[in-house]
Coordinates of C-alpha atoms in Angstrom, one line a residue:
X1 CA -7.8 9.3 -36.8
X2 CA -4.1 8.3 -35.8
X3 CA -4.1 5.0 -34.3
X4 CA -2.6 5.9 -31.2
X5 CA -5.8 7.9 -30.8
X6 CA -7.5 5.4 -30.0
X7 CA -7.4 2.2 -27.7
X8 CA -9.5 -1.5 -27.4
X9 CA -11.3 -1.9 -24.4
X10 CA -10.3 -5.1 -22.5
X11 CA -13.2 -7.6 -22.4
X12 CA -13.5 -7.0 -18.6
X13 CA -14.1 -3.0 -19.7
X14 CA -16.5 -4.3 -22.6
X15 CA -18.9 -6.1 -19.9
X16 CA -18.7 -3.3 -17.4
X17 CA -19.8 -0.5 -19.9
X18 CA -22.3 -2.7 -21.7
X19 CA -26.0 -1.5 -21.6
X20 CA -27.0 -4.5 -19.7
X21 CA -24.5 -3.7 -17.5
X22 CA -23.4 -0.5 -16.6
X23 CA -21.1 -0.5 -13.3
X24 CA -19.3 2.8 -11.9
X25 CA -17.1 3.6 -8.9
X26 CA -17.2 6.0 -6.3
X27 CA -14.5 6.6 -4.1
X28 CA -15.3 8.6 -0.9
X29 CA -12.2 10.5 0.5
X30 CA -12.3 12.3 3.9
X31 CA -10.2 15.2 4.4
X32 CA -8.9 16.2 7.8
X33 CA -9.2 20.1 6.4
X34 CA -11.1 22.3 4.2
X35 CA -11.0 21.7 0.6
X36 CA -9.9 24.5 -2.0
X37 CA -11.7 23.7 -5.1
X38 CA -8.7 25.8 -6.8
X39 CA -6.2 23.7 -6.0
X40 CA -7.9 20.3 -7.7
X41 CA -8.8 22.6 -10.5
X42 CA -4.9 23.3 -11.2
X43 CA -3.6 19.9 -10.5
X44 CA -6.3 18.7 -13.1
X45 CA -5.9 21.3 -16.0
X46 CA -2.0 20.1 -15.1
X47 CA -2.1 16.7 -15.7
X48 CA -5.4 15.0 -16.4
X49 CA -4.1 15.2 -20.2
X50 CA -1.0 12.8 -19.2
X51 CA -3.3 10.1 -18.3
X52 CA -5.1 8.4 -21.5
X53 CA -8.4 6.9 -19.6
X54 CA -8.8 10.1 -18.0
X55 CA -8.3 12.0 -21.1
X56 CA -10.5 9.5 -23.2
X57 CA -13.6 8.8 -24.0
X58 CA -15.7 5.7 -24.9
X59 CA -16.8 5.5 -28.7
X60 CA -20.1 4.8 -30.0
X61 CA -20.0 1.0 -30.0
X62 CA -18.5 0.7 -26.5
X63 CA -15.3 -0.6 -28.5
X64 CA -12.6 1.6 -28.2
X65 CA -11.4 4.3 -26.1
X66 CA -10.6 8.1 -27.8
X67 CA -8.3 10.3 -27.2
X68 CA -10.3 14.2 -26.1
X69 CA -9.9 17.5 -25.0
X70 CA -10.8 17.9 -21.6
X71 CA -12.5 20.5 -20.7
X72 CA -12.1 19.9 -16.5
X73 CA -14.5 22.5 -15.4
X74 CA -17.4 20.3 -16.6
X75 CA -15.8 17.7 -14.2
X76 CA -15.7 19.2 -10.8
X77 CA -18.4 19.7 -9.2
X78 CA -18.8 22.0 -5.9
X79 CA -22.2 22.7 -4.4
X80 CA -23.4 25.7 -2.3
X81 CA -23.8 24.3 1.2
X82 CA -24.8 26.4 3.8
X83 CA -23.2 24.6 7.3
X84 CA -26.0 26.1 9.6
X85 CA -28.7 24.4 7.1
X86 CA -26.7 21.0 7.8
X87 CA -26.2 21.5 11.6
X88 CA -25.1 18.6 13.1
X89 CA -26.3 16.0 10.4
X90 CA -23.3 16.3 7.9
X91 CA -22.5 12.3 7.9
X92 CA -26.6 11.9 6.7
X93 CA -26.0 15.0 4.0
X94 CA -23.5 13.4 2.4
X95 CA -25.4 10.0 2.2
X96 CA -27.5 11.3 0.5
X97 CA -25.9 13.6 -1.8
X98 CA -24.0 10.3 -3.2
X99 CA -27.3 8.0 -3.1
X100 CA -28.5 10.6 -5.7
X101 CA -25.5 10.6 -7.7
X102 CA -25.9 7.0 -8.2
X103 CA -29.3 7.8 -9.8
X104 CA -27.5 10.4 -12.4
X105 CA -25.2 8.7 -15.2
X106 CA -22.4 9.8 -16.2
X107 CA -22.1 11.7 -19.2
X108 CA -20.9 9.3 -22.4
X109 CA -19.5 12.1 -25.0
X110 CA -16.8 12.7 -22.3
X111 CA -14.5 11.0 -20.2
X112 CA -16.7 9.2 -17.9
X113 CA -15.6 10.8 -14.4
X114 CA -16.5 13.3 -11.8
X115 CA -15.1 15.0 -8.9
X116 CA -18.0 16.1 -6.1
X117 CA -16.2 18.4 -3.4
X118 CA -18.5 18.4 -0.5
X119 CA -17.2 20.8 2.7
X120 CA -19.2 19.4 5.1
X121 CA -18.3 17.9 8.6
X122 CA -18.7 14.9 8.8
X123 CA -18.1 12.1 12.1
X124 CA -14.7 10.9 10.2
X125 CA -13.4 14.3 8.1
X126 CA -13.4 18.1 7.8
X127 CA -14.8 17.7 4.3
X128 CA -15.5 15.0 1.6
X129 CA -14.6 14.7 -2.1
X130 CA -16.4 12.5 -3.8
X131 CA -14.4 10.5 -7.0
X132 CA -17.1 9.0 -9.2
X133 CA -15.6 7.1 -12.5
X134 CA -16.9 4.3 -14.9
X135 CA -15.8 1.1 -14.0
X136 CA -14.1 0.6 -17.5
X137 CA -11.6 2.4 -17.2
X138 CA -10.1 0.3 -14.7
X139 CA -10.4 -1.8 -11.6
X140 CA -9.4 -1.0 -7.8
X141 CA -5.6 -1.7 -8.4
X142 CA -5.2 0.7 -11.3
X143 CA -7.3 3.8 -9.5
X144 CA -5.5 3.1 -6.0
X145 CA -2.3 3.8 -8.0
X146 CA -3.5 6.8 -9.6
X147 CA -4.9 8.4 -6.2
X148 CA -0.6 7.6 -4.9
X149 CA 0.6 9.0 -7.6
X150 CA -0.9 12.0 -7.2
X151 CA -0.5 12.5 -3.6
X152 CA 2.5 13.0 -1.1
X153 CA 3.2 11.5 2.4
X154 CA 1.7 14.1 4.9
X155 CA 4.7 13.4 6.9
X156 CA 7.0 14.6 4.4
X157 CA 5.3 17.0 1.8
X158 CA 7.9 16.4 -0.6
X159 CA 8.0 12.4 -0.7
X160 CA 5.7 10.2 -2.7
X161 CA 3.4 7.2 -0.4
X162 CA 5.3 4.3 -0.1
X163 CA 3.8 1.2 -2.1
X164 CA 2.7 -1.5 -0.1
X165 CA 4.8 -5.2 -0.7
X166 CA 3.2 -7.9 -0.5
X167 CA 4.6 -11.0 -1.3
X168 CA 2.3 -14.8 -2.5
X169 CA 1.8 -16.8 0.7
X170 CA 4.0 -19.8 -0.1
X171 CA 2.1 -23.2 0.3
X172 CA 5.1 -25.6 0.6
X173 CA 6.7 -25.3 4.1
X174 CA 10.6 -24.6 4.2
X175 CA 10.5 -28.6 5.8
X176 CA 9.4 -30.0 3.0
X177 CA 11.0 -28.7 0.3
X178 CA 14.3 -30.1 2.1
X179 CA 13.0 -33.4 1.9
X180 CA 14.3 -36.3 -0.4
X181 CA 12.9 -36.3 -3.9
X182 CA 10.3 -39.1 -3.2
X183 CA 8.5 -36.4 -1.0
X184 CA 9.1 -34.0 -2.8
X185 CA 7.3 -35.9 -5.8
X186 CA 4.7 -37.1 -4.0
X187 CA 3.7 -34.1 -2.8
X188 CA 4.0 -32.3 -6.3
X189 CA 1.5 -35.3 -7.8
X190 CA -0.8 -34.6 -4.9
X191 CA -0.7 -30.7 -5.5
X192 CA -1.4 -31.1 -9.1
X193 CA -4.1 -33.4 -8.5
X194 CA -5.7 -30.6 -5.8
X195 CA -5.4 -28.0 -8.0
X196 CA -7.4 -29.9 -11.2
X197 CA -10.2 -31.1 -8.8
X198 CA -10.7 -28.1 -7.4
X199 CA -11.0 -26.5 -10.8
X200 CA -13.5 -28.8 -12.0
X201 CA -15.7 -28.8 -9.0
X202 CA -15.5 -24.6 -9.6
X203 CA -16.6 -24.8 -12.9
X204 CA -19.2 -27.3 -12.4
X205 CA -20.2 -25.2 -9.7
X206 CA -19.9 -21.6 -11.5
X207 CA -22.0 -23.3 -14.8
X208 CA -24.6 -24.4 -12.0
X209 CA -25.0 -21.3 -10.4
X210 CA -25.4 -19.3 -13.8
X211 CA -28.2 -22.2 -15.3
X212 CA -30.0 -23.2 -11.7
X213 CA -28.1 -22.8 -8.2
X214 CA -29.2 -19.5 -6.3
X215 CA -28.7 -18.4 -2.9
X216 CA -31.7 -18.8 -0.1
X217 CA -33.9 -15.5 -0.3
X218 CA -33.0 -13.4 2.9
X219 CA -33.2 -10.3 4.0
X220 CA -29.9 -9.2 2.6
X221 CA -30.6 -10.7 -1.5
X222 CA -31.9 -8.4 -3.8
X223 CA -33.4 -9.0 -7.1
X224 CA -32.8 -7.7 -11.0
X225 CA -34.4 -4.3 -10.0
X226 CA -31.5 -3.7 -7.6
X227 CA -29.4 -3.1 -10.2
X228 CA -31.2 0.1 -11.2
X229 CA -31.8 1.2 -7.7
X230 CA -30.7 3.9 -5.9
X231 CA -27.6 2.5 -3.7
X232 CA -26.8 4.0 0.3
X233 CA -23.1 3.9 1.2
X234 CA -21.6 3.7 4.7
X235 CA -18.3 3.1 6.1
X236 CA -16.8 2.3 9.4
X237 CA -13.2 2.4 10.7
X238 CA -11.6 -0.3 13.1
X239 CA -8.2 -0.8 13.5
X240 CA -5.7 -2.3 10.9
X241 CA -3.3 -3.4 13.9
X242 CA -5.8 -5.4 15.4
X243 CA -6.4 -7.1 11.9
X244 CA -3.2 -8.1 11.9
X245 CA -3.1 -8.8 15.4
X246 CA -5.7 -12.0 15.0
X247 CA -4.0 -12.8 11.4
X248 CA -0.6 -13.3 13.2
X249 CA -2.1 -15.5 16.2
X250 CA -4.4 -17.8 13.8
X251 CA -1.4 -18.1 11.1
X252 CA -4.0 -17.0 8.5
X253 CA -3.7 -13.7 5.6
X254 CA -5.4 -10.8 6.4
X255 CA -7.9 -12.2 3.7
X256 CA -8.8 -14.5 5.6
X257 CA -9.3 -12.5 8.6
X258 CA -11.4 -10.2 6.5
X259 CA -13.9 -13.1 5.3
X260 CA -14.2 -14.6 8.6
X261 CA -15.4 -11.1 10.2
X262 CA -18.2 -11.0 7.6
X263 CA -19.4 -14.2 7.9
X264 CA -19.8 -13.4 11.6
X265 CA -21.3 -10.0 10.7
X266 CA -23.8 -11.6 8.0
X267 CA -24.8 -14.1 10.9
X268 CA -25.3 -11.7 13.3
X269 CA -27.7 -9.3 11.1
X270 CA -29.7 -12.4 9.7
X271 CA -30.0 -13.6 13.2
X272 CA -31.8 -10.2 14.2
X273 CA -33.3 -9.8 10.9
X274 CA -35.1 -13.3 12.1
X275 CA -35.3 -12.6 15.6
X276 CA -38.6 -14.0 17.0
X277 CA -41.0 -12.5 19.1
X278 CA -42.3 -13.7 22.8
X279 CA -45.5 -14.3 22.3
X280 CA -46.6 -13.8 26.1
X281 CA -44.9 -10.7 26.3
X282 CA -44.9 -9.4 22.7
X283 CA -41.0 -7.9 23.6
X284 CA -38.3 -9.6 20.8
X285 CA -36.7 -12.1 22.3
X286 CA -33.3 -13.1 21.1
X287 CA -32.9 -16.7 20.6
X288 CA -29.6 -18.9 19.8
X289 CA -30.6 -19.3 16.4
X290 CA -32.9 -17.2 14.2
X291 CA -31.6 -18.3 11.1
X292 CA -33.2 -20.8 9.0
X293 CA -31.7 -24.3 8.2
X294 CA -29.5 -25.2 5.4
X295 CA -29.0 -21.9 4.1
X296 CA -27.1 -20.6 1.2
X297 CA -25.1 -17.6 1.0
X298 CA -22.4 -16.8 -1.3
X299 CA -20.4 -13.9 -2.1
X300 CA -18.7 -12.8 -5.6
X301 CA -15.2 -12.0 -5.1
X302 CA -12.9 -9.9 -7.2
X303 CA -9.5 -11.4 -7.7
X304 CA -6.3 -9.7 -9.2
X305 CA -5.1 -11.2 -12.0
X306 CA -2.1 -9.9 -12.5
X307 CA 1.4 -11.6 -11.7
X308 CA 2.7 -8.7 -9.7
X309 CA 0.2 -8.6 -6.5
X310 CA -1.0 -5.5 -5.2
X311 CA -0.6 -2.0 -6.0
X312 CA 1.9 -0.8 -8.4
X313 CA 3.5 2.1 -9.0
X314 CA 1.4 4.3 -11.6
X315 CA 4.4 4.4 -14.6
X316 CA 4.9 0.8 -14.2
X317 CA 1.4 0.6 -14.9
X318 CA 1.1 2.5 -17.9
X319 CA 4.0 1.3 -19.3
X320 CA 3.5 -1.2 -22.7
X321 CA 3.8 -5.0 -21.5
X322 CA 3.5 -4.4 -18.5
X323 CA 3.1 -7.4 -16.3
X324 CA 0.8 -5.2 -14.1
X325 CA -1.3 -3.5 -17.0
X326 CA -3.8 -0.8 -15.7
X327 CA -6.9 -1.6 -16.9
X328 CA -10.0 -4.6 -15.5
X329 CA -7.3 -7.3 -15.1
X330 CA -9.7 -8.8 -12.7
X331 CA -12.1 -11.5 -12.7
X332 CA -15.1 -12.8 -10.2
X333 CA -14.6 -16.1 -7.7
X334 CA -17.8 -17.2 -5.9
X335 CA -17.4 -17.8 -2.1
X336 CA -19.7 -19.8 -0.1
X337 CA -20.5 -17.8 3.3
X338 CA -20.7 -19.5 6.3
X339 CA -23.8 -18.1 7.8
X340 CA -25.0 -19.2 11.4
X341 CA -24.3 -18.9 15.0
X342 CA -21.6 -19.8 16.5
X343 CA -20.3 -19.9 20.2
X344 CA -16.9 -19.2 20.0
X345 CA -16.1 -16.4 17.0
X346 CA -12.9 -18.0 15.9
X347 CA -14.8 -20.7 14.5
X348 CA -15.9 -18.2 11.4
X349 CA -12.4 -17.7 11.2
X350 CA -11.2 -21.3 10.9
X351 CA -13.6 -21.8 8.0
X352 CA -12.7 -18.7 6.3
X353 CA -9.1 -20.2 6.0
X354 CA -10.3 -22.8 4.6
X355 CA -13.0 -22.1 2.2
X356 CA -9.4 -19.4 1.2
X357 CA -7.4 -22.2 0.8
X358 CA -9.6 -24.4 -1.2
X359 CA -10.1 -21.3 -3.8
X360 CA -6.5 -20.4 -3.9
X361 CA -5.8 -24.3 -5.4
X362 CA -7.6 -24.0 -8.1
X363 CA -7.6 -21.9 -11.7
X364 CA -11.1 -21.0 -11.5
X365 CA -10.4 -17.2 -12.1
X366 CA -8.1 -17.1 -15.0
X367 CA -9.7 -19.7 -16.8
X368 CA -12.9 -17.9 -16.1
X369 CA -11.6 -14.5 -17.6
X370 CA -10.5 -16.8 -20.6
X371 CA -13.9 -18.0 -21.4
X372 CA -15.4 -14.6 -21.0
X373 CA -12.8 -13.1 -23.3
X374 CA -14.2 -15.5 -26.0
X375 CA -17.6 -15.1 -25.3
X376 CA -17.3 -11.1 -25.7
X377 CA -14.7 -11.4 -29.0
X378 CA -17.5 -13.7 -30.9
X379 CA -20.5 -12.9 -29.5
X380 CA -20.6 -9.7 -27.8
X381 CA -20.5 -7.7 -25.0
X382 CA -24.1 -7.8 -24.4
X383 CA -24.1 -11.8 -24.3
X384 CA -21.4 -11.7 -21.8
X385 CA -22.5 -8.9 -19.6
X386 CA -25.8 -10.8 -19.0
X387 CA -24.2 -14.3 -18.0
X388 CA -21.9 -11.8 -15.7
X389 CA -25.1 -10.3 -14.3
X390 CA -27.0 -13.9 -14.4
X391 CA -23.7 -15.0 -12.0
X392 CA -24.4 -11.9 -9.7
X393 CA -28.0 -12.3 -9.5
X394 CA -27.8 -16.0 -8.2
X395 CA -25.8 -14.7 -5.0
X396 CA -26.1 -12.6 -2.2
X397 CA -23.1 -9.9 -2.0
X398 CA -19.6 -9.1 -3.5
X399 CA -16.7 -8.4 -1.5
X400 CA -13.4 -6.7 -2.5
X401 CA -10.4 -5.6 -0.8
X402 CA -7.6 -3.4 -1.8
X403 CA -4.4 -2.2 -0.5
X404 CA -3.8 1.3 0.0
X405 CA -0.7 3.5 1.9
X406 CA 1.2 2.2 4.6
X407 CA 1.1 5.8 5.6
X408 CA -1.2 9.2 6.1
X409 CA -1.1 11.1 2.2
X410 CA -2.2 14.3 1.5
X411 CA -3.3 16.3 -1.6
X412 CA -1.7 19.4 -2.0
X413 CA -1.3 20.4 1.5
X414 CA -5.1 18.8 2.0
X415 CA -5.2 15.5 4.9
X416 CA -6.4 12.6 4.3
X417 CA -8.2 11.3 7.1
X418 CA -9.6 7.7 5.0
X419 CA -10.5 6.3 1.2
X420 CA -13.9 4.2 0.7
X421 CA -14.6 3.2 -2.2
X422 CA -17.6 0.6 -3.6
X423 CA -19.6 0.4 -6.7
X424 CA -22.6 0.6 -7.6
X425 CA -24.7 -0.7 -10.6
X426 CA -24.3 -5.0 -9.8
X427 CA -27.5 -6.5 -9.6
X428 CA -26.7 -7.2 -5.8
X429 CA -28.3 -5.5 -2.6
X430 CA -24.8 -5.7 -0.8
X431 CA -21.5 -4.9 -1.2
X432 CA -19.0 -4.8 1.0
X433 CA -15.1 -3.2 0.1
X434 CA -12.6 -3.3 2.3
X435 CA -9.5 -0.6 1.6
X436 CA -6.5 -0.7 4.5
X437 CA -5.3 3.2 4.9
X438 CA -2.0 3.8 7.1
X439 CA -3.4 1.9 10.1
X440 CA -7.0 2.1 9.8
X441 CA -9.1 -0.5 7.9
X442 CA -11.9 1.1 6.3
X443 CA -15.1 -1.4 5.7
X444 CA -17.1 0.2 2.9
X445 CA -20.8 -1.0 2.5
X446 CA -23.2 -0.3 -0.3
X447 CA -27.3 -1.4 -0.1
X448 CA -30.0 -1.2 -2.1
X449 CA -32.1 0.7 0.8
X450 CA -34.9 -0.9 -0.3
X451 CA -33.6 -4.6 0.3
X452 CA -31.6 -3.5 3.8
X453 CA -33.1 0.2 5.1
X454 CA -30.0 0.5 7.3
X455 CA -26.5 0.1 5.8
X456 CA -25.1 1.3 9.7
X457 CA -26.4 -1.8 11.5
X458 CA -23.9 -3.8 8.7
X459 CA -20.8 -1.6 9.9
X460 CA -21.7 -2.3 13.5
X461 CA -22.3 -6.0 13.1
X462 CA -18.4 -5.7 11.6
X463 CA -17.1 -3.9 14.2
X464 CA -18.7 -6.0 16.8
X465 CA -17.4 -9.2 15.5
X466 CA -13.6 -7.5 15.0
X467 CA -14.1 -7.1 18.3
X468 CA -15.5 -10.5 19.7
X469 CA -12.9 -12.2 17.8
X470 CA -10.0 -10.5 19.8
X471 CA -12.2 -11.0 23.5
X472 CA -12.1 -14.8 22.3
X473 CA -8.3 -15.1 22.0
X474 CA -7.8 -13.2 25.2
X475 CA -10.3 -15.6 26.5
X476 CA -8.3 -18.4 25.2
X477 CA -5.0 -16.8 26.6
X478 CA -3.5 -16.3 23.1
X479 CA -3.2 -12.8 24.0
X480 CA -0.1 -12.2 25.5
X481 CA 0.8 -8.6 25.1
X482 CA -0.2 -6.6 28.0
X483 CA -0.9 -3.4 26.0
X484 CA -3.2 -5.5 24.0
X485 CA -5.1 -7.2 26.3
X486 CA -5.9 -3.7 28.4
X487 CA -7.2 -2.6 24.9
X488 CA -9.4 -5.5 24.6
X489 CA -10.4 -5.4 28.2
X490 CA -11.8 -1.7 27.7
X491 CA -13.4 -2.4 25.0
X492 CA -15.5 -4.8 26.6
X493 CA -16.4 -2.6 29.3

């Protein structure tokens, strides 16, 4: 076979398609119409062979990727659904038509991916498609490129979605990089110093947590078995504006922002999840504090390798030496939660800055992604998929977030109303993806149902604490915009 038949998996890849660990994606698109199976037939028997993962599959040893024919109609998938069966209960339907997917693996002596197109009404969209890929062929940066590159801005059929820019938060002010070149020195020794203590302590940290250190059993950790478990996804939609609403007042990333509204969300379900009960009146009494003392909860975090941040055009992707190679250029960064009540909401936000900060000064990522790269290259994939599942199993949840259109897109004349995506297959009972759509936020939760029955109490912790958050500043009179505060004001009411 010709070599450019075939292609090496990264290491990345070679952990997520190993038999000890077997990860896949599913990305949940709501359409504001109808969906015509015809048309995603066309476009695929089009241009699915232009693509080499999605025209590939995965050899016998997990090694290498293959160039295939593609035969698309064992691909897509559309069910008989009869609407008056349904009713009113589309948003549960569709639950549970991708809980049992997660059940069914994906057929190896083909390109590992599927299409489910689902035209059911749901709370959010007309209709659902349903993208379901292997993990391996390539992380949330690569696939949000693909999903642009094959859609236009519903604004303007003919124009492609503009790619979000994001530019590195800088972390020496304008002030003192004008200062003498003592300062300046100073400061570069002290920087340098940072960054190599904060690597060590990582790594310490990182080798604890894979021989010893676990996270307190809570309602919200699973086990090994929640790996092979069915998983229930759930989404909610809250404003994007008002995400960057609280990230310009607290002089924070959106990041930021993001963690701090889960760690309020996390303490606000544990603190039900404890809730006591009056013992005189047997009703559930809320107290200030369910939770139990001295409580650890982290949270594995993907983080983006790659020089160029944020989504990338799909050529300059595929394109040899590439800076911003599709593919799993990604590696895991464990966050410690701050979990516990707190009287005023910005608090979780303050600490969310800084546990951010502390991780951005230190190499704990890439030199983590090094020494999984050796481990796979001499001793296997198998060795390092179970010290990547031994990391996951000692913590609680895993977070991502990824960048998507600044504006609405469509799909051949079909409207996208919002993209959730999440994974399933990590021996964790929670994960939580966040993906930014136009000017919606869309917070993407997956459970173990056995661990936590009800993935919708999550999204409405979220939203709640979104919310408290922007009542607090308004409290605080950092709200100054009169449009603003009336929105906050009725949302209190």
């Amino acid at each position: 076979m010709a070599k450019e038949e075939e292609e090496p998996l990264s290491p990345m890849a070679r952990i997520f398609q190993s038999s000890g660990a077997d990860y896949c994606t599913v990305i949940i698109v709501g359409f504001k119409t109808k969906i015509n199976p015809d048309v995603i037939l066309d476009d695929l028997k089009q241009n699915v062979s232009k693509h080499p993962r999605i025209s590939s599959k995965l050899a016998e040893d997990g090694a290498r990727w293959i160039k295939t024919q593609v035969n698309v109609e064992d691909h897509v998938f559309v069910p008989d659904i009869d609407p008056d069966e349904i009713g009113d209960q589309g948003d549960k339907f569709v639950e549970d038509y991708i809980s049992r997917l997660t059940m069914l693996p994906l057929d190896r002596s083909r390109p590992l991916w599927d299409i489910h197109i689902l035209n059911v009404k749901t709370s959010d969209a007309e209709a659902i498609g349903v993208i379901r890929s292997h993990h391996s062929l390539g992380d949330g940066m690569s696939r949000m490129s693909l999903i642009l590159a094959c859609t236009h801005k519903s604004s303007d059929p003919e124009a492609l979605p503009t790619i979000p820019i994001l530019k590195r938060r800088e972390n020496v002010s304008h002030g003192l990089r004008n200062t003498g070149w003592f300062l300046s020195s100073m400061f570069a020794i002290y920087a340098t110093v940072r960054l190599i203590w904060n690597t060590i302590v990582d790594l310490l940290l990182l080798l604890a947590t894979v021989l010893f250190l676990k996270d307190t059993e809570t309602s919200l950790k699973g086990g090994a078995e929640a790996e092979s478990n069915a998983k229930r996804f759930s989404h909610r939609i809250v404003s994007l504006n008002d995400v960057r609403l609280i990230k310009d007042i607290m002089d924070m990333t959106i990041n930021d922002v993001l963690l701090g509204v889960t760690q309020a969300a996390l303490s606000r379900y544990l603190n039900g999840a404890h809730d006591k009960t009056n013992e005189n009146g047997g009703t559930s009494r809320p107290l200030l504090n369910n939770i139990p003392c001295n409580i650890r909860v982290r949270a594995g975090v993907l983080v983006n390798l790659r020089s160029e941040i944020g989504v990338q055009p799909l050529a300059d992707m595929m394109a040899k030496d590439s800076k911003c190679r599709w593919g799993n250029l990604i590696n895991i960064v464990v966050l410690p939660l701050s979990i516990g009540p707190e009287t005023d909401p910005l608090v979780y936000l303050s600490k969310a800055k800084s546990t951010m900060d502390q991780k951005k000064n230190s190499l704990h990522a890439p030199i983590l992604y090094l020494i999984m790269s050796f481990i796979v290259s001499v001793f296997g994939a198998k060795i390092g998929a179970a010290l990547f599942n031994r990391l996951l199993l000692s913590t609680t949840a895993f977070i991502s977030n990824v960048n998507g259109p600044t504006e609405e897109i469509s799909f051949h004349g079909h409207p996208i109303a919002y993209i959730a995506p999440s994974v399933y297959g990590h021996a964790q009972s929670l994960l939580i993806h966040f993906q930014s759509y136009a000017d919606k936020m869309v917070i993407s939760i997956a459970v173990d149902p056995i661990i936590i029955p009800d993935p919708h109490k999550l999204c409405d912790a979220m939203e709640e604490s979104l919310k408290s958050m922007k009542i607090a500043l308004l409290g605080k009179g950092l709200l100054i915009n009169e449009e603003v505060s009336v929105r906050v004001n009725n949302m209190c009411k």
